[in-house]
XYZ file of C-alpha atoms in Angstrom:
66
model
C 0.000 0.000 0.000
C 1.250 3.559 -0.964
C 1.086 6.477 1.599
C -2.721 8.308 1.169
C -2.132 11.550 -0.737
C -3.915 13.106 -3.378
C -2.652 12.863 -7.079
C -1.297 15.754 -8.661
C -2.451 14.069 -12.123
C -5.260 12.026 -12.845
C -7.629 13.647 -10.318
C -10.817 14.990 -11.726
C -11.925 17.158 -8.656
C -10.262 16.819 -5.915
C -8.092 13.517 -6.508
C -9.668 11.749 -3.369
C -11.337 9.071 -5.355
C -7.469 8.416 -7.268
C -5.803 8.715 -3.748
C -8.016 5.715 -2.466
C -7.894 4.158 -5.550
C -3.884 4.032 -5.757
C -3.828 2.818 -1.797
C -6.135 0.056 -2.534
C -5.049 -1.323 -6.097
C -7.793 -0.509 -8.415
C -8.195 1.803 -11.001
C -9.634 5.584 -10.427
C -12.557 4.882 -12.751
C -13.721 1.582 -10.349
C -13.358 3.396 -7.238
C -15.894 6.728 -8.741
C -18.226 4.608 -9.967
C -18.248 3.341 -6.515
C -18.538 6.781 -4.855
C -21.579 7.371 -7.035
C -23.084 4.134 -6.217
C -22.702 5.013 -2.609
C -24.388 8.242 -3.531
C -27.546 6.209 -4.099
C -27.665 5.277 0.008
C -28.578 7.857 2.643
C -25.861 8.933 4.426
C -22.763 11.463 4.763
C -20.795 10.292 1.235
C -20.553 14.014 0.202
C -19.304 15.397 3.782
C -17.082 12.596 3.987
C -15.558 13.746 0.758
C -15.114 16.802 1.489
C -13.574 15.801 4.591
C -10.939 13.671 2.299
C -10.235 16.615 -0.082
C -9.767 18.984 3.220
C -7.583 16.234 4.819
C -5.507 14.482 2.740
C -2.488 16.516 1.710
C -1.541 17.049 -1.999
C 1.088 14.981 -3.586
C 3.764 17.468 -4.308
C 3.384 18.794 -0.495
C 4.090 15.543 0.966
C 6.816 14.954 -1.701
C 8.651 18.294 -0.321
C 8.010 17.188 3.231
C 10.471 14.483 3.146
């Protein structure tokens, strides 16, 4: 598993769905359609992405960090 950061490329919005998608070995498209899906079920999906996008640092900040 690779450290959980958002993409610099291949994001669409805010690269959480390609951040989880790279940590858990599946492709970006597989892990949107999921969020979308997930959409379908009452509950906090959109919070908790906004959450992620809020959260998770960008790529090129965690590269400079180390």
């Amino acid at each position: 598993m690779t450290r959980l950061a958002r993409p610099t490329h291949g994001r669409m919005i805010g690269g959480v769905c390609a951040a989880l998608a790279r940590r858990f070995g599946t492709s970006a498209t597989t892990m949107r359609v999921i969020f979308l899906l997930s959409c379908l079920l009452p509950g906090p999906q959109f919070l908790l992405y906004i959450a992620l996008w809020i959260l998770l640092p960008s790529e090129d900040k965690v590269r400079t960090a180390w």
